Structures are given as structure tokens and as C-alpha cells.
Amino acid sequence: MNLKNSLHVEVAQKRESRLCKDRIKDLVHSHLANYVCLTPGASITGPELEENIELQEHVHSITFCDVDHHTEVSATAVDLIYHVYKLDTFGVETDTMTDASTGEEFAAADVWSLPAQDFHGLWENLVYDTKLKEDTVRFVETALDFADRGVDPHIVSCNRVVLLHGPPGTGKTSLCRALAQKLAIRLGDRFPRARLVEINAHGLFSKWFAESGKLVARLFERVVEIVSDRRLLAVVLVDEVESLAAARRAAIAGLEPSDSIRAVNALLTQLDRLRRFPNVLVLTTSNVTGAIDVAFVDRADLKRLVGPPSARAAYQVLSGCCSELMARGVITQRERVFSLCVLESARFAESAGSRASVRLWGLAQEAAARGLSGRALRRLPVLATLQGRGMKAPDLLIFIEWLYAALHQYLEDATQLDDEHNQRPPPVVVTNGH
Ligand SMILES: Nc1ncnc2c1ncn2[C@@H]1O[C@H](COP(=O)(O)OP(=O)(O)OP(=O)(O)O)[C@@H](O)[C@H]1O
């Protein structure tokens, strides 16, 4: 019996490479024989591939998946499972629709062929201090496997619907996109083609389109066309599902009741129809948990709260930002930013070598205590450069001081915005024709 754990190795083959997948696997496998340890979440790219000319010619990057392991693994202690794929570079295709009654045009959905260049590296750069990433991958793989095996949904209920909810900027949409990409890579043998269809629920329901119900039906005709190919993995993402509830509430308040209710019901019915297709997964996000349509919440199998980064996650995000800026020469002299494990094992003791890292840890703690979102954290470095008043290429310690100043400025600006917002009179609701 084989008791070894497995480590998934994702190999992005260059678009122009004509080698077969098996040859690529052999090349990568012999290259990895030079490694003693492999780090989950890490990638081998560019310069590190240079020492092997054939590999450099055919391979863009090699990434070790972080779903099953968190710490370094011995290369001989794991079974390596290879996934070789090529990135799609065509980008997004936007499906627009026109409301016949008003002539108004809007973007109804965005469609990507996966794995897409646009989402390369997205998964690895999302940091959560919980099992969110692992749980979502495991859940959707199991759900798709159940569908594949024809498990009777009347006995074991599974709609293949995931709901991620939480405050703005916490990476919900990014995680859905990254998850779709990861599945396209991991399930590449079963599904040689994959698409992400991102439905613009906000666009569909923000105005009371007289024809919303018909628009939803027309949109899903397109979606059904895509998912009818059983060798294609289709991930349907409905962002901001709270728009559904807003439409229903407006209906209850007497604003164009029939149109908005019809549109919401049409969307729910169409999502239910998708359940018939074993190759479809529905991912949804919402910023306001309490406001999601109850009928919708009931349909989701996995509901997860996505919160702002903890201090540990914030440290990882910020240290990644500093390393990137050092690699690009924005911060002078390359210095090591220690991993949190190293800092912890030294009990955060300050030395000449660790001073910058310890200071950065202090910043991460402060950012987390103030509830800074992942989006705000990722913007701090660019705001920090404003603190330099034209001074180019600071060293790491100076840059971290600028980051502190940028954080304080950000919090001050946010408080002012809140105060202004609270002083404003409530908005007057104006709807078409009312
Ligand atoms: N935990 C995190 N780790 C790393 N980056 C993060 C994290 N959370 C958010 N980000 C970054 O913040 C940006 C915004 O993320 P995204 O738009 O996915 O958030 P969201 O929760 O969907 O926001 P909204 O609800 O406002 O649409 C992305 O660039 C993402 O990489």
C-alpha cells in the first residue's frame, strides 16, 4: 500500500512549445530531482529555469500547490502529481445586452477561457489565515466528483453552489476566479476545456429593466450553450448576489413589482436548471450577508465568511509587496524579509538582520487591529511612495516607515469619508417612470 502523500505540481507550458505533455512531465520531473525540499505555494520561474535550456524553452513556470501541505515537504516523501497546461491569452469576452424598452446597453456577462493568463498567480497571492482556500477546493472537487458518479441528489443533496460573503475588498471575487483557474488546471484530464462565466447581477438588477426577466432568460440561453459541452468545465460566478434581494425588496415596497420579482425568479430558476449539468459549478459572492435573498442562501451548499486579513496574513501580503519592490529596484539593496516562522522561532528578537522584518510585523499587527481589507493592504505600498516626497529608491527600513505613515493617512482619510457620509441627507429613490 502506498502511504505517501501527494503534492500537485502545476506546470505552465509555453504557448509556442510543441512538446507533448508526457515529455514536459519527464523534463520537470528530472529537474525536480535536484531539489531536496519543495515549498507549497512557491513557483519556479524565469531565472531559476535558466540552468536547464530545454526546460527554459518549453516551460513558463512550475508551481507547487498549497492545498494539501503548508510547510516545506521533502521531495522524496511525496508523490508528485503533474498538471501540464497552456495559458489562454485571449482575455475576457464581454457579452452585452440591450433592454428593448429603453435601448439601454449593459454588460451582462464576462467570459474567460481557462486557465487564463489574467488569473495566473492569483491563487498563490491570496493569503488567508484559515482553511478557506483548502476547504473550497476540496468541496468543489468532491461536488463535481459526486455529479460525475451520478450520486442521486434526492438522497445526497448537493447543488454545487458556493457562497462567499463578507466585507468589501476581502478577496471574494478574486478567490472565485482563482478557484475556477485552479479547477481548470487540476481537472484538465477530465475537462480539456474550461470557461468562467461571470454574470453581472448588479447590472441586471440595479435598474428596473422592464425586460429583466427576458434578459436573464436570453443570457442563460448563452450559458446553456456553453455548458452543453460535457467535456467543458463551466464555472458560473454571480457577484454581488445581494442585488437580487434589493430587487425583491423594491418589489415589496411597490416599485415595479412584477418586473423585478420576475427577474429574480427567472435567475433562480435558471440557476436551478444548471444543476442538471454535472460539469457546472456556481460560485457567488455578497458584501452584505443579511441582505442576501433567503431563497438564494438556501441553495448554497457551502457558505463561508471571508474576513479581512489577520496579522499573520497581513504580514505575508506586506512582505510579498516589499520583496516585489526590491526585485524591481524600487527599494534599494535586496534584503531578506524573514518568514513569520523564522521570526517566531527567534521570539521576534531584534538584530541588525531582523530589524526590518520585526518592524513590518508591527505594521501588520496594527493593520489587522484596524480591520484593513486585503485590497487596502495591497494599496499601501503605492501610497507609501507619496511619503518620500520625490525621494527615489529608499532602503527597506525607510520604506517600512513610509508604510506606517501611509497606513495612518489611509485611516484618517477613511474616517473623514465616513463622517462626510454620515452627514449627508438620505438619498431620494428615483426609479424609471416613478
Ligand atoms: N486575503 C487577501 N490576500 C491577498 N490579497 C487580497 C486579500 N483580500 C483581498 N486581496 C486583494 O484585494 C483586491 C480586491 O479583491 P476582490 O475584488 O476580490 O475583493 P472582494 O471581496 O470581491 O471585494 P468587493 O466585495 O468590493 O467586490 C485584490 O487585488 C486581491 O488580490
CSV table of C-alpha atoms and ligand atoms in Angstrom, one decimal:
chain,number,residue,atom,x,y,z
A,1,MET,CA,0.0,0.0,0.0
A,2,ASN,CA,1.3,3.5,-0.9
A,3,LEU,CA,1.3,5.7,2.2
A,4,LYS,CA,2.9,8.7,0.6
A,5,ASN,CA,1.1,12.0,0.5
A,6,SER,CA,0.8,13.7,-2.8
A,7,LEU,CA,1.9,17.1,-4.0
A,8,HIS,CA,0.2,18.7,-7.0
A,9,VAL,CA,2.7,20.3,-9.4
A,10,GLU,CA,1.3,22.8,-11.9
A,11,VAL,CA,3.4,23.2,-15.0
A,12,ALA,CA,2.6,26.1,-17.3
A,13,GLN,CA,3.9,25.1,-20.7
A,14,LYS,CA,4.9,28.0,-23.1
A,15,ARG,CA,2.3,28.7,-25.8
A,16,GLU,CA,4.7,28.2,-28.6
A,17,SER,CA,6.1,24.8,-27.2
A,18,ARG,CA,5.0,21.8,-29.3
A,19,LEU,CA,6.3,19.1,-26.9
A,20,CYS,CA,3.7,16.6,-25.7
A,21,LYS,CA,2.6,16.7,-22.0
A,22,ASP,CA,4.4,13.5,-21.1
A,23,ARG,CA,7.7,14.9,-22.3
A,24,ILE,CA,7.1,18.1,-20.3
A,25,LYS,CA,6.4,16.0,-17.2
A,26,ASP,CA,9.6,14.0,-17.7
A,27,LEU,CA,11.6,17.2,-18.1
A,28,VAL,CA,10.2,18.8,-15.0
A,29,HIS,CA,10.5,15.5,-13.0
A,30,SER,CA,14.2,15.2,-13.7
A,31,HIS,CA,14.7,18.9,-12.9
A,32,LEU,CA,13.0,18.5,-9.6
A,33,ALA,CA,15.3,15.6,-8.7
A,34,ASN,CA,17.8,18.4,-7.9
A,35,TYR,CA,15.6,19.7,-5.1
A,36,VAL,CA,15.7,18.4,-1.5
A,37,CYS,CA,12.7,20.3,-0.3
A,38,LEU,CA,9.7,21.7,-2.2
A,39,THR,CA,7.7,24.7,-0.8
A,40,PRO,CA,3.9,24.6,-1.3
A,41,GLY,CA,2.7,27.9,-2.9
A,42,ALA,CA,6.1,28.6,-4.3
A,43,SER,CA,6.9,28.8,-8.1
A,44,ILE,CA,10.0,28.2,-10.1
A,45,THR,CA,10.1,30.7,-12.9
A,46,GLY,CA,12.4,32.8,-15.2
A,47,PRO,CA,16.0,32.8,-13.9
A,48,GLU,CA,15.6,29.6,-11.9
A,49,LEU,CA,14.8,27.7,-15.1
A,50,GLU,CA,17.8,29.2,-16.9
A,51,GLU,CA,20.2,26.4,-15.9
A,52,ASN,CA,18.2,23.9,-17.9
A,53,ILE,CA,18.0,25.1,-21.5
A,54,GLU,CA,15.3,22.7,-22.7
A,55,LEU,CA,13.1,23.4,-19.7
A,56,GLN,CA,13.5,27.2,-20.2
A,57,GLU,CA,12.5,26.8,-23.9
A,58,HIS,CA,9.2,25.0,-23.1
A,59,VAL,CA,8.2,25.8,-19.6
A,60,HIS,CA,6.9,29.1,-18.3
A,61,SER,CA,6.5,28.2,-14.6
A,62,ILE,CA,6.3,25.3,-12.1
A,63,THR,CA,4.1,25.9,-9.1
A,64,PHE,CA,3.7,23.6,-6.0
A,65,CYS,CA,0.1,23.6,-4.9
A,66,ASP,CA,-0.6,24.7,-1.3
A,67,VAL,CA,-3.9,22.9,-0.8
A,68,ASP,CA,-2.5,19.7,0.8
A,69,HIS,CA,0.6,21.0,2.5
A,70,HIS,CA,1.5,24.2,4.3
A,71,THR,CA,5.2,23.7,5.1
A,72,GLU,CA,8.1,22.5,3.1
A,73,VAL,CA,8.0,18.9,2.1
A,74,SER,CA,10.8,16.5,1.3
A,75,ALA,CA,10.9,15.9,-2.4
A,76,THR,CA,11.3,12.1,-1.8
A,77,ALA,CA,8.5,11.9,0.8
A,78,VAL,CA,5.7,12.8,-1.6
A,79,ASP,CA,4.2,11.5,-4.8
A,80,LEU,CA,4.3,14.3,-7.4
A,81,ILE,CA,1.2,14.7,-9.5
A,82,TYR,CA,1.8,16.8,-12.6
A,83,HIS,CA,-0.7,19.0,-14.3
A,84,VAL,CA,0.6,20.4,-17.6
A,85,TYR,CA,-1.4,23.3,-19.2
A,86,LYS,CA,-1.1,26.2,-21.5
A,87,LEU,CA,-2.4,29.7,-20.5
A,88,ASP,CA,-5.1,31.3,-22.7
A,89,THR,CA,-4.0,34.8,-23.7
A,90,PHE,CA,-7.2,36.0,-25.4
A,91,GLY,CA,-8.5,37.7,-22.3
A,92,VAL,CA,-12.1,38.4,-21.5
A,93,GLU,CA,-15.0,38.4,-23.9
A,94,THR,CA,-17.9,40.6,-22.7
A,95,ASP,CA,-21.5,39.7,-23.5
A,96,THR,CA,-23.6,42.9,-23.8
A,97,MET,CA,-27.3,43.1,-23.9
A,98,THR,CA,-29.8,45.8,-24.8
A,99,ASP,CA,-33.0,46.4,-22.9
A,100,ALA,CA,-35.6,46.6,-25.8
A,101,SER,CA,-37.8,49.1,-23.9
A,102,THR,CA,-35.2,51.7,-23.1
A,103,GLY,CA,-32.5,50.8,-25.7
A,104,GLU,CA,-30.0,50.8,-22.8
A,105,GLU,CA,-27.0,48.6,-23.4
A,106,PHE,CA,-25.1,46.9,-20.5
A,107,ALA,CA,-22.5,44.2,-19.9
A,108,ALA,CA,-24.5,41.1,-18.9
A,109,ALA,CA,-21.6,38.7,-18.5
A,110,ASP,CA,-17.8,38.3,-18.9
A,111,VAL,CA,-16.4,35.0,-20.3
A,112,TRP,CA,-12.9,33.7,-19.9
A,113,SER,CA,-11.3,30.6,-21.4
A,114,LEU,CA,-9.4,28.9,-18.6
A,115,PRO,CA,-6.6,28.6,-17.5
A,116,ALA,CA,-6.3,32.3,-18.3
A,117,GLN,CA,-3.2,34.4,-18.3
A,118,ASP,CA,-5.2,37.1,-16.5
A,119,PHE,CA,-5.5,34.8,-13.4
A,120,HIS,CA,-2.0,33.3,-13.4
A,121,GLY,CA,-0.6,33.6,-9.9
A,122,LEU,CA,-3.8,34.9,-8.4
A,123,TRP,CA,-4.3,31.9,-6.1
A,124,GLU,CA,-0.8,32.0,-4.6
A,125,ASN,CA,-1.2,35.7,-3.8
A,126,LEU,CA,-4.4,35.3,-1.8
A,127,VAL,CA,-3.5,34.8,1.8
A,128,TYR,CA,-5.9,33.6,4.5
A,129,ASP,CA,-5.1,32.6,8.0
A,130,THR,CA,-7.9,29.9,7.8
A,131,LYS,CA,-8.6,26.8,5.7
A,132,LEU,CA,-10.7,28.8,3.3
A,133,LYS,CA,-8.7,28.0,0.2
A,134,GLU,CA,-8.3,24.3,1.0
A,135,ASP,CA,-11.9,23.9,2.0
A,136,THR,CA,-13.3,25.5,-1.1
A,137,VAL,CA,-11.1,23.4,-3.4
A,138,ARG,CA,-11.9,20.2,-1.6
A,139,PHE,CA,-15.6,21.0,-1.6
A,140,VAL,CA,-15.9,21.7,-5.3
A,141,GLU,CA,-13.8,18.8,-6.3
A,142,THR,CA,-16.0,16.5,-4.2
A,143,ALA,CA,-19.2,18.1,-5.5
A,144,LEU,CA,-18.0,17.6,-9.1
A,145,ASP,CA,-16.9,14.1,-8.4
A,146,PHE,CA,-20.4,13.3,-6.9
A,147,ALA,CA,-22.0,14.7,-10.1
A,148,ASP,CA,-19.7,12.7,-12.3
A,149,ARG,CA,-20.5,9.5,-10.4
A,150,GLY,CA,-24.2,10.2,-10.7
A,151,VAL,CA,-24.8,10.4,-7.0
A,152,ASP,CA,-28.6,10.8,-6.6
A,153,PRO,CA,-29.2,14.4,-5.5
A,154,HIS,CA,-32.5,13.3,-3.8
A,155,ILE,CA,-30.5,11.1,-1.5
A,156,VAL,CA,-27.4,13.2,-1.0
A,157,SER,CA,-28.3,16.8,-1.7
A,158,CYS,CA,-25.6,18.9,-3.4
A,159,ASN,CA,-26.4,21.9,-5.7
A,160,ARG,CA,-22.8,22.7,-6.5
A,161,VAL,CA,-23.3,26.2,-5.3
A,162,VAL,CA,-20.8,28.1,-3.1
A,163,LEU,CA,-21.5,31.4,-1.4
A,164,LEU,CA,-18.6,33.6,-0.1
A,165,HIS,CA,-19.8,36.6,1.9
A,166,GLY,CA,-18.0,39.3,3.9
A,167,PRO,CA,-16.9,43.0,3.8
A,168,PRO,CA,-15.7,44.6,0.6
A,169,GLY,CA,-12.1,44.1,-0.6
A,170,THR,CA,-11.5,40.8,1.2
A,171,GLY,CA,-10.8,38.9,-2.0
A,172,LYS,CA,-14.1,37.1,-2.6
A,173,THR,CA,-14.2,37.7,-6.3
A,174,SER,CA,-10.5,37.1,-6.7
A,175,LEU,CA,-10.9,33.8,-4.8
A,176,CYS,CA,-13.7,32.7,-7.0
A,177,ARG,CA,-11.7,33.4,-10.1
A,178,ALA,CA,-8.6,31.8,-8.7
A,179,LEU,CA,-10.6,28.7,-7.7
A,180,ALA,CA,-12.0,28.4,-11.3
A,181,GLN,CA,-8.5,28.6,-12.6
A,182,LYS,CA,-7.2,26.0,-10.1
A,183,LEU,CA,-10.0,23.6,-11.0
A,184,ALA,CA,-9.4,24.1,-14.8
A,185,ILE,CA,-5.7,23.1,-14.1
A,186,ARG,CA,-6.4,20.2,-11.7
A,187,LEU,CA,-9.2,18.7,-13.6
A,188,GLY,CA,-7.6,19.2,-17.0
A,189,ASP,CA,-7.6,15.5,-17.8
A,190,ARG,CA,-11.3,15.2,-17.2
A,191,PHE,CA,-12.3,18.5,-18.7
A,192,PRO,CA,-10.0,19.5,-21.6
A,193,ARG,CA,-11.9,22.8,-21.9
A,194,ALA,CA,-13.0,25.3,-19.2
A,195,ARG,CA,-14.8,28.6,-19.0
A,196,LEU,CA,-15.5,31.1,-16.4
A,197,VAL,CA,-18.8,33.0,-16.9
A,198,GLU,CA,-19.1,36.0,-14.6
A,199,ILE,CA,-22.7,37.2,-14.5
A,200,ASN,CA,-23.1,40.9,-13.7
A,201,ALA,CA,-26.1,40.6,-11.3
A,202,HIS,CA,-25.6,44.2,-10.3
A,203,GLY,CA,-26.1,45.3,-13.9
A,204,LEU,CA,-29.1,43.0,-14.3
A,205,PHE,CA,-30.9,44.3,-11.2
A,206,SER,CA,-29.6,47.8,-10.4
A,207,LYS,CA,-32.1,49.4,-12.8
A,208,TRP,CA,-35.6,48.0,-13.0
A,209,PHE,CA,-35.3,46.9,-16.6
A,210,ALA,CA,-38.8,46.3,-17.8
A,211,GLU,CA,-37.4,43.3,-19.7
A,212,SER,CA,-35.1,41.9,-16.9
A,213,GLY,CA,-36.8,38.6,-16.9
A,214,LYS,CA,-36.4,38.2,-20.6
A,215,LEU,CA,-32.8,39.4,-20.5
A,216,VAL,CA,-32.0,36.7,-17.8
A,217,ALA,CA,-33.6,34.0,-20.0
A,218,ARG,CA,-31.6,35.2,-23.0
A,219,LEU,CA,-28.3,35.3,-21.0
A,220,PHE,CA,-28.8,31.8,-19.8
A,221,GLU,CA,-29.5,30.5,-23.3
A,222,ARG,CA,-25.9,31.5,-23.9
A,223,VAL,CA,-24.8,29.9,-20.7
A,224,VAL,CA,-26.6,26.6,-21.5
A,225,GLU,CA,-25.0,26.6,-25.0
A,226,ILE,CA,-21.6,26.7,-23.2
A,227,VAL,CA,-22.3,24.1,-20.6
A,228,SER,CA,-23.9,21.6,-23.0
A,229,ASP,CA,-20.4,20.5,-23.9
A,230,ARG,CA,-19.9,17.9,-21.3
A,231,ARG,CA,-16.1,17.9,-21.7
A,232,LEU,CA,-16.1,21.5,-20.7
A,233,LEU,CA,-15.9,22.6,-17.1
A,234,ALA,CA,-18.1,25.7,-16.6
A,235,VAL,CA,-17.8,27.9,-13.5
A,236,VAL,CA,-20.6,30.4,-13.3
A,237,LEU,CA,-19.8,33.3,-11.0
A,238,VAL,CA,-22.6,35.6,-9.7
A,239,ASP,CA,-21.0,38.5,-8.0
A,240,GLU,CA,-23.0,40.7,-5.6
A,241,VAL,CA,-26.0,38.4,-5.2
A,242,GLU,CA,-27.4,40.9,-2.7
A,243,SER,CA,-28.7,42.8,-5.8
A,244,LEU,CA,-31.4,40.0,-6.0
A,245,ALA,CA,-32.7,40.8,-2.6
A,246,ALA,CA,-32.6,44.5,-3.3
A,247,ALA,CA,-34.8,43.9,-6.3
A,248,ARG,CA,-37.3,41.8,-4.3
A,249,ARG,CA,-37.4,44.5,-1.5
A,250,ALA,CA,-38.2,47.1,-4.1
A,251,ALA,CA,-41.0,44.9,-5.4
A,252,ILE,CA,-42.4,44.6,-1.9
A,253,ALA,CA,-42.2,48.4,-1.5
A,254,GLY,CA,-44.4,48.7,-4.6
A,255,LEU,CA,-41.8,49.8,-7.1
A,256,GLU,CA,-42.3,48.0,-10.4
A,257,PRO,CA,-43.2,44.8,-8.5
A,258,SER,CA,-43.8,42.4,-11.4
A,259,ASP,CA,-40.7,43.2,-13.4
A,260,SER,CA,-38.1,42.9,-10.6
A,261,ILE,CA,-39.8,39.9,-9.0
A,262,ARG,CA,-40.0,38.2,-12.4
A,263,ALA,CA,-36.3,38.9,-13.0
A,264,VAL,CA,-35.2,37.5,-9.6
A,265,ASN,CA,-37.3,34.4,-10.0
A,266,ALA,CA,-36.0,34.0,-13.6
A,267,LEU,CA,-32.4,34.0,-12.3
A,268,LEU,CA,-33.2,31.5,-9.5
A,269,THR,CA,-35.0,29.2,-12.0
A,270,GLN,CA,-32.2,29.4,-14.4
A,271,LEU,CA,-29.6,28.6,-11.8
A,272,ASP,CA,-31.7,25.6,-10.8
A,273,ARG,CA,-31.7,24.4,-14.4
A,274,LEU,CA,-27.9,24.4,-14.4
A,275,ARG,CA,-28.0,21.7,-11.7
A,276,ARG,CA,-28.9,19.2,-14.5
A,277,PHE,CA,-25.4,19.7,-15.9
A,278,PRO,CA,-22.7,17.7,-14.0
A,279,ASN,CA,-20.0,19.9,-15.4
A,280,VAL,CA,-21.3,23.2,-13.8
A,281,LEU,CA,-20.3,24.9,-10.6
A,282,VAL,CA,-21.9,28.1,-9.4
A,283,LEU,CA,-19.9,30.5,-7.2
A,284,THR,CA,-21.5,33.5,-5.7
A,285,THR,CA,-20.3,36.5,-3.6
A,286,SER,CA,-22.0,39.1,-1.4
A,287,ASN,CA,-20.9,42.1,0.6
A,288,VAL,CA,-23.9,42.2,2.8
A,289,THR,CA,-24.8,38.9,4.4
A,290,GLY,CA,-28.0,39.9,6.0
A,291,ALA,CA,-29.4,41.2,2.7
A,292,ILE,CA,-29.0,38.1,0.6
A,293,ASP,CA,-32.2,36.7,-0.8
A,294,VAL,CA,-33.2,33.8,1.5
A,295,ALA,CA,-34.3,31.7,-1.4
A,296,PHE,CA,-30.8,32.0,-2.7
A,297,VAL,CA,-29.0,31.4,0.6
A,298,ASP,CA,-30.9,28.1,0.8
A,299,ARG,CA,-29.5,26.9,-2.5
A,300,ALA,CA,-25.8,27.3,-1.4
A,301,ASP,CA,-24.2,24.1,-0.1
A,302,LEU,CA,-21.1,25.8,1.3
A,303,LYS,CA,-21.4,29.3,2.8
A,304,ARG,CA,-18.2,30.9,4.0
A,305,LEU,CA,-17.5,34.2,5.7
A,306,VAL,CA,-14.4,35.9,4.2
A,307,GLY,CA,-13.0,38.5,6.6
A,308,PRO,CA,-10.1,41.0,6.5
A,309,PRO,CA,-6.6,39.5,6.8
A,310,SER,CA,-5.4,38.5,10.3
A,311,ALA,CA,-2.0,39.9,11.4
A,312,ARG,CA,-0.3,36.8,10.1
A,313,ALA,CA,-1.9,37.0,6.7
A,314,ALA,CA,-1.3,40.8,6.6
A,315,TYR,CA,2.4,40.2,7.2
A,316,GLN,CA,2.6,37.7,4.4
A,317,VAL,CA,0.9,40.2,2.0
A,318,LEU,CA,3.1,43.1,3.1
A,319,SER,CA,6.3,41.1,2.9
A,320,GLY,CA,5.4,39.9,-0.5
A,321,CYS,CA,4.9,43.5,-1.6
A,322,CYS,CA,8.3,44.5,-0.2
A,323,SER,CA,10.0,41.6,-1.9
A,324,GLU,CA,8.4,42.5,-5.2
A,325,LEU,CA,9.5,46.2,-4.9
A,326,MET,CA,13.1,45.1,-4.0
A,327,ALA,CA,13.2,42.7,-7.0
A,328,ARG,CA,12.1,45.6,-9.3
A,329,GLY,CA,14.6,48.1,-7.8
A,330,VAL,CA,12.0,50.4,-6.2
A,331,ILE,CA,13.5,49.6,-2.8
A,332,THR,CA,17.4,49.7,-2.9
A,333,GLN,CA,19.6,46.8,-1.8
A,334,ARG,CA,17.9,43.4,-1.6
A,335,GLU,CA,17.4,42.4,2.0
A,336,ARG,CA,15.8,39.3,3.4
A,337,VAL,CA,12.3,39.7,4.7
A,338,PHE,CA,12.0,36.8,7.2
A,339,SER,CA,9.1,34.5,7.1
A,340,LEU,CA,6.9,34.6,10.2
A,341,CYS,CA,8.0,31.1,11.3
A,342,VAL,CA,11.6,32.3,11.4
A,343,LEU,CA,10.6,35.5,13.4
A,344,GLU,CA,8.6,33.4,15.8
A,345,SER,CA,11.3,30.9,16.4
A,346,ALA,CA,13.6,33.8,17.3
A,347,ARG,CA,10.8,35.2,19.5
A,348,PHE,CA,10.8,38.3,17.4
A,349,ALA,CA,14.2,39.3,18.8
A,350,GLU,CA,15.6,42.4,17.0
A,351,SER,CA,19.0,42.2,15.4
A,352,ALA,CA,20.6,44.1,12.5
A,353,GLY,CA,19.3,41.4,10.2
A,354,SER,CA,15.8,41.1,11.5
A,355,ARG,CA,15.1,44.8,12.4
A,356,ALA,CA,13.1,45.5,9.2
A,357,SER,CA,11.0,42.3,9.5
A,358,VAL,CA,10.2,42.9,13.1
A,359,ARG,CA,9.1,46.4,12.3
A,360,LEU,CA,7.0,45.1,9.4
A,361,TRP,CA,5.3,42.6,11.8
A,362,GLY,CA,4.3,45.6,14.0
A,363,LEU,CA,2.7,47.2,11.0
A,364,ALA,CA,0.9,44.0,10.1
A,365,GLN,CA,-0.5,43.8,13.6
A,366,GLU,CA,-1.7,47.4,13.5
A,367,ALA,CA,-3.3,47.0,10.1
A,368,ALA,CA,-5.1,43.9,11.3
A,369,ALA,CA,-6.3,45.5,14.5
A,370,ARG,CA,-7.8,48.3,12.4
A,371,GLY,CA,-9.6,45.8,10.2
A,372,LEU,CA,-7.8,46.8,7.0
A,373,SER,CA,-9.1,44.8,4.0
A,374,GLY,CA,-6.7,42.9,1.7
A,375,ARG,CA,-7.5,45.5,-1.0
A,376,ALA,CA,-6.4,48.4,1.2
A,377,LEU,CA,-3.3,46.5,2.3
A,378,ARG,CA,-2.2,45.9,-1.3
A,379,ARG,CA,-2.6,49.6,-2.0
A,380,LEU,CA,-0.4,50.8,1.0
A,381,PRO,CA,2.9,50.4,-0.9
A,382,VAL,CA,1.9,52.8,-3.7
A,383,LEU,CA,0.5,55.3,-1.1
A,384,ALA,CA,3.8,54.9,0.8
A,385,THR,CA,5.8,56.3,-2.1
A,386,LEU,CA,3.9,59.6,-1.6
A,387,GLN,CA,5.6,59.9,1.8
A,388,GLY,CA,9.1,60.0,0.1
A,389,ARG,CA,8.3,63.4,-1.4
A,390,GLY,CA,10.2,62.6,-4.6
A,391,MET,CA,13.0,60.6,-2.9
A,392,LYS,CA,13.8,57.6,-5.1
A,393,ALA,CA,14.9,54.2,-4.0
A,394,PRO,CA,14.7,54.1,-0.2
A,395,ASP,CA,16.2,51.2,1.7
A,396,LEU,CA,13.8,48.7,3.3
A,397,LEU,CA,13.7,50.2,6.8
A,398,ILE,CA,12.9,53.7,5.4
A,399,PHE,CA,10.2,52.2,3.1
A,400,ILE,CA,8.6,50.4,6.1
A,401,GLU,CA,8.4,53.8,7.9
A,402,TRP,CA,6.7,55.2,4.9
A,403,LEU,CA,4.3,52.3,5.0
A,404,TYR,CA,3.4,53.2,8.6
A,405,ALA,CA,2.8,56.8,7.6
A,406,ALA,CA,0.7,55.6,4.6
A,407,LEU,CA,-1.4,53.4,7.0
A,408,HIS,CA,-2.1,56.3,9.3
A,409,GLN,CA,-3.0,58.6,6.4
A,410,TYR,CA,-5.3,55.9,5.0
A,411,LEU,CA,-7.1,55.5,8.3
A,412,GLU,CA,-7.5,59.3,8.6
A,413,ASP,CA,-8.9,59.6,5.1
A,414,ALA,CA,-11.3,56.7,5.7
A,415,THR,CA,-12.6,58.4,8.9
A,416,GLN,CA,-13.2,61.7,7.1
A,417,LEU,CA,-15.1,59.9,4.3
A,418,ASP,CA,-17.3,58.1,6.9
A,419,ASP,CA,-18.0,61.4,8.7
A,420,GLU,CA,-19.0,63.1,5.4
A,421,HIS,CA,-21.2,60.2,4.5
A,422,ASN,CA,-23.0,60.2,7.9
A,423,GLN,CA,-23.7,64.0,7.5
A,424,ARG,CA,-25.3,63.6,4.0
A,425,PRO,CA,-29.1,63.6,3.8
A,426,PRO,CA,-30.5,60.2,2.9
A,427,PRO,CA,-30.7,59.6,-0.9
A,428,VAL,CA,-34.0,60.1,-2.7
A,429,VAL,CA,-35.1,56.9,-4.5
A,430,VAL,CA,-35.9,57.6,-8.2
A,431,THR,CA,-37.0,54.8,-10.4
A,432,ASN,CA,-37.9,54.7,-14.1
A,433,GLY,CA,-41.3,56.3,-14.6
A,434,HIS,CA,-42.0,56.7,-10.8
B,1,LIG,N1,-6.7,37.9,1.9
B,1,LIG,C1,-6.1,38.5,0.9
B,1,LIG,N2,-4.8,38.2,0.5
B,1,LIG,C2,-4.2,38.8,-0.5
B,1,LIG,N3,-4.8,39.8,-1.3
B,1,LIG,C3,-6.1,40.1,-1.0
B,1,LIG,C4,-6.8,39.5,0.1
B,1,LIG,N4,-8.0,40.1,0.2
B,1,LIG,C5,-8.1,41.0,-0.8
B,1,LIG,N5,-6.9,41.0,-1.5
B,1,LIG,C6,-6.7,41.8,-2.7
B,1,LIG,O1,-7.6,42.9,-2.8
B,1,LIG,C7,-8.1,43.1,-4.1
B,1,LIG,C8,-9.6,43.1,-4.1
B,1,LIG,O2,-10.1,41.8,-4.0
B,1,LIG,P1,-11.6,41.4,-4.5
B,1,LIG,O3,-12.1,42.4,-5.5
B,1,LIG,O4,-11.5,40.0,-4.9
B,1,LIG,O5,-12.4,41.6,-3.2
B,1,LIG,P2,-14.0,41.4,-3.0
B,1,LIG,O6,-14.1,40.9,-1.6
B,1,LIG,O7,-14.6,40.7,-4.1
B,1,LIG,O8,-14.4,43.0,-3.0
B,1,LIG,P3,-15.8,43.6,-3.4
B,1,LIG,O9,-16.8,42.9,-2.5
B,1,LIG,O10,-15.6,45.0,-3.0
B,1,LIG,O11,-16.0,43.3,-4.8
B,1,LIG,C9,-7.5,42.0,-5.0
B,1,LIG,O12,-6.4,42.6,-5.7
B,1,LIG,C10,-7.0,41.0,-4.0
B,1,LIG,O13,-5.8,40.4,-4.5
